[in-house]
mmCIF file of C-alpha atoms in Angstrom:
data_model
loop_
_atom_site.group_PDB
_atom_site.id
_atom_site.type_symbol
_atom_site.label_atom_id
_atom_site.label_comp_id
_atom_site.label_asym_id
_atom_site.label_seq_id
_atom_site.Cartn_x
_atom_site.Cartn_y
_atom_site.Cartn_z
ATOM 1 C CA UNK A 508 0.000 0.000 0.000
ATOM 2 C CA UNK A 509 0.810 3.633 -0.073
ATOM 3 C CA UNK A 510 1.250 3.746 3.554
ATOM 4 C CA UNK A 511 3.597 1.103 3.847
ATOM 5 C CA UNK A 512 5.545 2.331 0.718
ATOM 6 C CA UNK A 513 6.267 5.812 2.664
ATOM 7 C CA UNK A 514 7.427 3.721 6.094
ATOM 8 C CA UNK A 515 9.398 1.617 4.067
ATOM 9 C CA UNK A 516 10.793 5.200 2.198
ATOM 10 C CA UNK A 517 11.264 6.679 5.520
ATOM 11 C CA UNK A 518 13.291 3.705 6.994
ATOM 12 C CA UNK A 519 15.465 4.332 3.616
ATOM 13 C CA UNK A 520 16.164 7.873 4.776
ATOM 14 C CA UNK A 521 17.127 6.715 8.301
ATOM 15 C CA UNK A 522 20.965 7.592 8.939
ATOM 16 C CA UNK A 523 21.404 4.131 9.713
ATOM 17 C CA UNK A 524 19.603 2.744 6.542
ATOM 18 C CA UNK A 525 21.833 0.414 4.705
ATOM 19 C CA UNK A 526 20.921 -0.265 1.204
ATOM 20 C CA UNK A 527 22.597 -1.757 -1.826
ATOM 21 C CA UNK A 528 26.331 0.200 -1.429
ATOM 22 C CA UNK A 529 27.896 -0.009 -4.008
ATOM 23 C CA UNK A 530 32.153 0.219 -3.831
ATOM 24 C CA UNK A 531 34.291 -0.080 -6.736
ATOM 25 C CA UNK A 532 38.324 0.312 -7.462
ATOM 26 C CA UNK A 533 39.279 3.446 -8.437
ATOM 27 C CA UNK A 534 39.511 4.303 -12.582
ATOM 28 C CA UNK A 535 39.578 7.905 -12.653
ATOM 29 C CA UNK A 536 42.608 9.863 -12.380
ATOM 30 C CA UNK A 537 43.221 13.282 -10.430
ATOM 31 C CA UNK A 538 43.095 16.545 -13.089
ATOM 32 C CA UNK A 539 46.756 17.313 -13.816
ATOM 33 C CA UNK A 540 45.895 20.542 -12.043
ATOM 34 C CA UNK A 541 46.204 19.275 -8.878
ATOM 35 C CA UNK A 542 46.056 16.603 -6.946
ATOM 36 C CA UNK A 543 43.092 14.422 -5.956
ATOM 37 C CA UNK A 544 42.748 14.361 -2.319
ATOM 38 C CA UNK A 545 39.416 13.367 -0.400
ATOM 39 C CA UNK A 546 37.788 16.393 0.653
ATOM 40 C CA UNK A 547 35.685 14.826 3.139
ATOM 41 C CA UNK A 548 36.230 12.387 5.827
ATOM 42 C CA UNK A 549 34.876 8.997 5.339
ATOM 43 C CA UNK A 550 31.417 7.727 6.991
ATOM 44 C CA UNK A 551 28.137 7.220 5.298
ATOM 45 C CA UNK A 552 27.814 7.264 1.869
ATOM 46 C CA UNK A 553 25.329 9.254 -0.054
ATOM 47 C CA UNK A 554 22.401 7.980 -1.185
ATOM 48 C CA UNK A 555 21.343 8.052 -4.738
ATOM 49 C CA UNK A 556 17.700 7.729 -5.706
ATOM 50 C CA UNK A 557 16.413 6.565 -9.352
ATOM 51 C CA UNK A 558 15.056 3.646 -11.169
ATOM 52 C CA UNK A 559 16.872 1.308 -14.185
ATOM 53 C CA UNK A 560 17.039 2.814 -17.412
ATOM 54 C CA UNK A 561 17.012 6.299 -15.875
ATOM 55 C CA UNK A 562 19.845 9.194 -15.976
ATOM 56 C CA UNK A 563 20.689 7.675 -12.598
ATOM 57 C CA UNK A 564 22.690 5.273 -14.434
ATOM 58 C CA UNK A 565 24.474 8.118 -15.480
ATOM 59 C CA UNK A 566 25.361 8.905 -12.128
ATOM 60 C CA UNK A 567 26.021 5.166 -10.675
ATOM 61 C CA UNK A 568 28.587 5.237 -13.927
ATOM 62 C CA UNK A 569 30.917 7.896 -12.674
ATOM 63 C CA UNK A 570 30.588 6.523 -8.864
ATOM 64 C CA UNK A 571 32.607 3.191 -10.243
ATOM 65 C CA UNK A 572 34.967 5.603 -12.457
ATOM 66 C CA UNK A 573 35.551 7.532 -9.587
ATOM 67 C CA UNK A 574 35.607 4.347 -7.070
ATOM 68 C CA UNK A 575 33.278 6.558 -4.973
ATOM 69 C CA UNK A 576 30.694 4.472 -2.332
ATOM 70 C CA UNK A 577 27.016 5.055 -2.621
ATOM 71 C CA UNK A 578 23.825 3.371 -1.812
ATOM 72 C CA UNK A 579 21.509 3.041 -4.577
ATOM 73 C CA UNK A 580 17.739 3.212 -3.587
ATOM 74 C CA UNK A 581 15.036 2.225 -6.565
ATOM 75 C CA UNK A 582 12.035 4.106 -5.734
ATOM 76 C CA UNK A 583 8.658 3.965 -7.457
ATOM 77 C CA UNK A 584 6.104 6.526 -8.465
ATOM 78 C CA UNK A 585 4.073 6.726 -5.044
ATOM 79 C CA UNK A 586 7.374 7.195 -2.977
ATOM 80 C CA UNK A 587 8.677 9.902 -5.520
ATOM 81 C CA UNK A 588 5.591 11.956 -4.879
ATOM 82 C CA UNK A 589 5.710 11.240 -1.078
ATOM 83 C CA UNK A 590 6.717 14.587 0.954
ATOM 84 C CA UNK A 591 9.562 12.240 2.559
ATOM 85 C CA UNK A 592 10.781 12.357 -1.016
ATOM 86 C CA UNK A 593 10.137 15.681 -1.929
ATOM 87 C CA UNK A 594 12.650 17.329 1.262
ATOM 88 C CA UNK A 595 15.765 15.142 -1.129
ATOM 89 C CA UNK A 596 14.602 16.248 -4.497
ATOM 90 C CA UNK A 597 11.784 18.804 -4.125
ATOM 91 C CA UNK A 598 10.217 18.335 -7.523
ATOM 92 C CA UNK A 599 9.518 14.471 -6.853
ATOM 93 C CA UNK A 600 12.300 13.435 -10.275
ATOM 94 C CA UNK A 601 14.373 11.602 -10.693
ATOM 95 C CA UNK A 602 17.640 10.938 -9.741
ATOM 96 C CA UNK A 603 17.764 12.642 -6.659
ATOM 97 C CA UNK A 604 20.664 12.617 -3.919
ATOM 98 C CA UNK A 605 20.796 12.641 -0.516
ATOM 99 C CA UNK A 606 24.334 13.634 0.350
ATOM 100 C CA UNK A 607 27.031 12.154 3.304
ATOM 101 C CA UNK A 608 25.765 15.318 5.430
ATOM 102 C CA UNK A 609 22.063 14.954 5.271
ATOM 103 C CA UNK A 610 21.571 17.693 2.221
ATOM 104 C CA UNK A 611 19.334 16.663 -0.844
ATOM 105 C CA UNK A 612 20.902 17.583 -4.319
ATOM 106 C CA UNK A 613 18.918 17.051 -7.315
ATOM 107 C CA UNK A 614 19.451 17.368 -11.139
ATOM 108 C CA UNK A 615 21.895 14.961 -12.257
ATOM 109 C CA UNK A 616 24.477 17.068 -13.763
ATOM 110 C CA UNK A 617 24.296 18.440 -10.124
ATOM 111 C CA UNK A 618 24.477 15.143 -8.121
ATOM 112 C CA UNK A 619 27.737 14.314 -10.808
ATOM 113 C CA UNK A 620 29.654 17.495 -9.638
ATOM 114 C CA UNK A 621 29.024 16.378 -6.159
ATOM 115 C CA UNK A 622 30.456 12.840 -6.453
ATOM 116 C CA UNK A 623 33.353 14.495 -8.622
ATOM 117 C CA UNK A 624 33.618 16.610 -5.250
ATOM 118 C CA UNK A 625 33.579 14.115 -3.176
ATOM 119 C CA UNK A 626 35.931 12.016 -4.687
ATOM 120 C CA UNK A 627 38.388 14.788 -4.659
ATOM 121 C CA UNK A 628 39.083 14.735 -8.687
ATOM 122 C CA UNK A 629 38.154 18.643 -9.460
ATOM 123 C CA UNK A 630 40.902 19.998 -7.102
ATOM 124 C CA UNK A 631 40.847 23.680 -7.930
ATOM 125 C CA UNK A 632 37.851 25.992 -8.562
ATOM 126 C CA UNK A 633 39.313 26.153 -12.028
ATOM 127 C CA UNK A 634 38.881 22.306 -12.817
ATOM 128 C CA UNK A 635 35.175 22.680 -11.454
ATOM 129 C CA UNK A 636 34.281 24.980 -13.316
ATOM 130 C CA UNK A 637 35.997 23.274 -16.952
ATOM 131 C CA UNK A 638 34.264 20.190 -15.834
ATOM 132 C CA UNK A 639 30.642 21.766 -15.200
ATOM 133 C CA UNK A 640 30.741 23.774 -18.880
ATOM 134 C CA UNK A 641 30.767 20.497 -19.999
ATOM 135 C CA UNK A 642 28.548 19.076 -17.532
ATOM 136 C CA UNK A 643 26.121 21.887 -18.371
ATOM 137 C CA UNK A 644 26.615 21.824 -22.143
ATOM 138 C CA UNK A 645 25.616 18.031 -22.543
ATOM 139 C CA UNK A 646 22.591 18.527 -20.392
ATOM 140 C CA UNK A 647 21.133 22.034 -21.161
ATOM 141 C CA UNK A 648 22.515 22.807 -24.864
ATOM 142 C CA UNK A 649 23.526 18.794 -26.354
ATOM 143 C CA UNK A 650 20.606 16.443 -25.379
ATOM 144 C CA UNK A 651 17.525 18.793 -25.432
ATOM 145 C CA UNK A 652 18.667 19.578 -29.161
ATOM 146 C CA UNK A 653 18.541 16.186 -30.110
ATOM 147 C CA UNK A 654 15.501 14.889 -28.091
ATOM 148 C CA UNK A 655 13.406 17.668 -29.871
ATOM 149 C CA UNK A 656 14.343 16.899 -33.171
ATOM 150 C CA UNK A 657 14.982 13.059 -32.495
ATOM 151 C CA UNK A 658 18.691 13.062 -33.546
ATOM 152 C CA UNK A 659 17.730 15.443 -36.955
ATOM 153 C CA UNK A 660 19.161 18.283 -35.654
ATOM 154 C CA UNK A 661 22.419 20.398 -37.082
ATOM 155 C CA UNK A 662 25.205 17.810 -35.309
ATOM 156 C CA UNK A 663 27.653 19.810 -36.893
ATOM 157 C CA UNK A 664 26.678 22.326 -34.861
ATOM 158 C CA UNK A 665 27.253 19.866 -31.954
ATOM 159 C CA UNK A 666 29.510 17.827 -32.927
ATOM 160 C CA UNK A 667 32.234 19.915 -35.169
ATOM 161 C CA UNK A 668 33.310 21.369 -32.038
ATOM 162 C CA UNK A 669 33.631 18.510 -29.823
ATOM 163 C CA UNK A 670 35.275 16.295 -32.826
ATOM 164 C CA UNK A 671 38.196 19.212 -32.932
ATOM 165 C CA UNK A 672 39.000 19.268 -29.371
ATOM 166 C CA UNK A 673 39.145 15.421 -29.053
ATOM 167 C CA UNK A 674 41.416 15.603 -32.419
ATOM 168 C CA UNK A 675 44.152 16.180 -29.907
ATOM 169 C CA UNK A 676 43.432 14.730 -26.737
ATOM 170 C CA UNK A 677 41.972 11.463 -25.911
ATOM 171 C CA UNK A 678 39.690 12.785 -23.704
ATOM 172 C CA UNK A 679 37.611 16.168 -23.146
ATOM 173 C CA UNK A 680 39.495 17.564 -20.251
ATOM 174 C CA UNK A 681 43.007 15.624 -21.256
ATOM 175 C CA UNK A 682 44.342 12.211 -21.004
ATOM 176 C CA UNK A 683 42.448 11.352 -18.445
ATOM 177 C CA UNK A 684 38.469 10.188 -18.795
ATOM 178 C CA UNK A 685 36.772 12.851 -16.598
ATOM 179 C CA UNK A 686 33.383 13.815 -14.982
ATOM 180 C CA UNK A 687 32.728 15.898 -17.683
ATOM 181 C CA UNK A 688 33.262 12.192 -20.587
ATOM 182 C CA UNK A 689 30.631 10.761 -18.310
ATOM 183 C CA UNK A 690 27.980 13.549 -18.653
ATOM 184 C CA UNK A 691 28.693 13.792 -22.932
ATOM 185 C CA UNK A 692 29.745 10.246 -24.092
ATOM 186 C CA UNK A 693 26.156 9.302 -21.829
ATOM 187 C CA UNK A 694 24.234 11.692 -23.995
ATOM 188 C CA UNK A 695 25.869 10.998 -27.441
ATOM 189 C CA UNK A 696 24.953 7.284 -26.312
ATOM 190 C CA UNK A 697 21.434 7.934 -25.978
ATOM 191 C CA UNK A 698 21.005 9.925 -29.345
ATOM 192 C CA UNK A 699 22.386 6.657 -30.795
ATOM 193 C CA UNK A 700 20.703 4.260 -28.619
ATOM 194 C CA UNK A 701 17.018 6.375 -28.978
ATOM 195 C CA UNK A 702 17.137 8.054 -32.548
ATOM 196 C CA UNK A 703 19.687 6.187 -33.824
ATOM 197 C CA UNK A 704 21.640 9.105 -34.758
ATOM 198 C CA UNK A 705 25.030 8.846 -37.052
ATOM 199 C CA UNK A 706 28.083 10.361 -36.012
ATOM 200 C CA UNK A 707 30.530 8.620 -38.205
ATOM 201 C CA UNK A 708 30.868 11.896 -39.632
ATOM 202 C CA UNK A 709 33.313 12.870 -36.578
ATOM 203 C CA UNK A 710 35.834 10.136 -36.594
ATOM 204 C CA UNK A 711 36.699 11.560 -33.422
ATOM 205 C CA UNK A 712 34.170 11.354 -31.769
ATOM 206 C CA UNK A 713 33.844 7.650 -32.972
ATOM 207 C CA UNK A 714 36.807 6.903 -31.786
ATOM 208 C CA UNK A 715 36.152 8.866 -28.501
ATOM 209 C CA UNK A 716 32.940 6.053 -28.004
ATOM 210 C CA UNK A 717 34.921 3.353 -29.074
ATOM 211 C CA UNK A 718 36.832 3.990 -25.889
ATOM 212 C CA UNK A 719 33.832 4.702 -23.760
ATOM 213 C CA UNK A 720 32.067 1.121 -24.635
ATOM 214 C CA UNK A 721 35.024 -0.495 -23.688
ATOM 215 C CA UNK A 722 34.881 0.503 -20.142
ATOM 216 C CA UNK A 723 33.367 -2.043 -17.770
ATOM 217 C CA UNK A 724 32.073 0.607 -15.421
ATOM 218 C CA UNK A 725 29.782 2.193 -18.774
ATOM 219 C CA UNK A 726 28.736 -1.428 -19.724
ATOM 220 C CA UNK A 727 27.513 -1.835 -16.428
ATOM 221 C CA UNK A 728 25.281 1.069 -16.015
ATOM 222 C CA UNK A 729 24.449 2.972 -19.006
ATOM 223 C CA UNK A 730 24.194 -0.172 -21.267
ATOM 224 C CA UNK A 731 22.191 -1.974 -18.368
ATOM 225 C CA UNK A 732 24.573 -4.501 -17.640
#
C-alpha cells in the first residue's frame, strides 16, 4: 500500500539505513591541475535515488569511475511523490541525492559534480568549473537539441566542435576520462541508442565512443549490464 511504501521510504532515509552500497576500485585519475585528495572524511555514503534505465545510471557510472561508495535506492512513483521524497529532491524526479551530510541535491548534472567533489578529482575551482561547462553543455545545450528533433538536428553544430577538441586529446578535459566524458559520451549514447543518430561523420568522436564502450564501469550502467 501507499502507507507502507512511505514507512518503508522513511526507513530508507534513516541515517542508519543500509541499502545496496555499491564500492568499486578506483579508474579515474586526479586533473593534472592538482592533486586528488578526499575532501571529506569517510562515513556514510550518499544515497542516490532513481530507477533502471534512468539518468541515474548516469550517475552510478561515474561513482565506479571515480571508485566513490554510494547506496543506490530504486524508488517507485508513489514514494517519488511522497513529501519524505520531496525534502531530497523537491520536484519528486528523478535521480535525486541525498548527500554524506544529510543535504538533498537534485538534477543529475548536479548530483555528478558532487560525487566528482567528493571524490576529490576537481581539485581547484578552475577544474570545477571546466568540468561543469561540460557538464552543463551536454545537459542544457547537447541532449535537449537532439531529443526535440529526435537526432535530426544540425550535429555539426554539436559535434564539429567537440570532434576538434578530441582531435588532440583522448579525452575532453586531457588524457584522463573525466566527470565531464561521463555527462557527454552518456548523452551521445542515448542519441544513438534512442534516434539512432550517425556520427561517423566525426571520426573523433567515434573513436572517442569506441573507448567509452570499452569501459566495464559504462557497460555496467548505461548499457544496463
Amino acid at each position: 500500500t501507499f502507507r507502507q511504501a512511505i514507512t518503508m521510504f522513511q526507513s530508507l532515509l534513516a541515517p542508519r539505513a543500509l541499502v545496496s552500497a555499491r564500492v568499486a576500485s578506483p579508474t579515474m585519475k586526479p586533473n593534472r591541475r592538482g592533486s586528488a585528495v578526499s575532501v571529506r572524511a569517510a562515513g556514510d555514503p550518499p544515497s542516490i535515488y532513481g530507477s533502471p534505465g534512468s539518468r541515474t545510471q548516469i550517475v552510478e557510472w561515474l561513482a565506479l569511475e571515480l571508485g566513490q561508495d554510494i547506496k543506490s535506492v530504486n524508488l517507485n512513483r508513489a514514494i517519488m511523490s511522497s513529501p519524505e521524497y520531496r525534502a531530497v529532491h523537491p520536484f519528486g524526479k528523478i535521480p535525486g541525492c541525498k548527500a554524506a551530510d544529510g543535504t538533498g541535491i537534485f538534477e543529475s548534472g548536479a548530483i555528478m559534480l558532487y560525487l566528482a567533489d567528493l571524490a576529490g578529482s576537481l581539485p581547484t575551482p578552475e577544474a570545477r568549473g571546466e568540468a561543469a561547462a561540460w557538464i552543463i553543455w551536454a545537459n542544457a545545450t547537447m541532449w535537449p537539441a537532439l531529443e526535440a528533433s529526435r537526432g535530426k538536428c544540425n550535429l555539426e553544430n554539436l559535434f564539429g566542435p567537440v570532434d576538434a577538441i578530441l582531435a588532440d586529446k583522448a579525452w575532453l578535459l586531457g588524457s584522463d576520462l573525466s566527470v565531464a566524458d561521463v555527462a557527454v559520451a552518456s548523452y551521445i549514447k542515448y542519441g544513438q541508442l534512442f534516434f539512432r543518430m550517425d556520427i561517423k561523420a566525426f571520426p573523433n568522436v567515434v573513436r572517442y565512443m569506441e573507448q567509452v564502450e570499452q569501459r566495464e564501469a559504462f557497460q555496467s550502467t548505461v548499457m544496463g549490464g
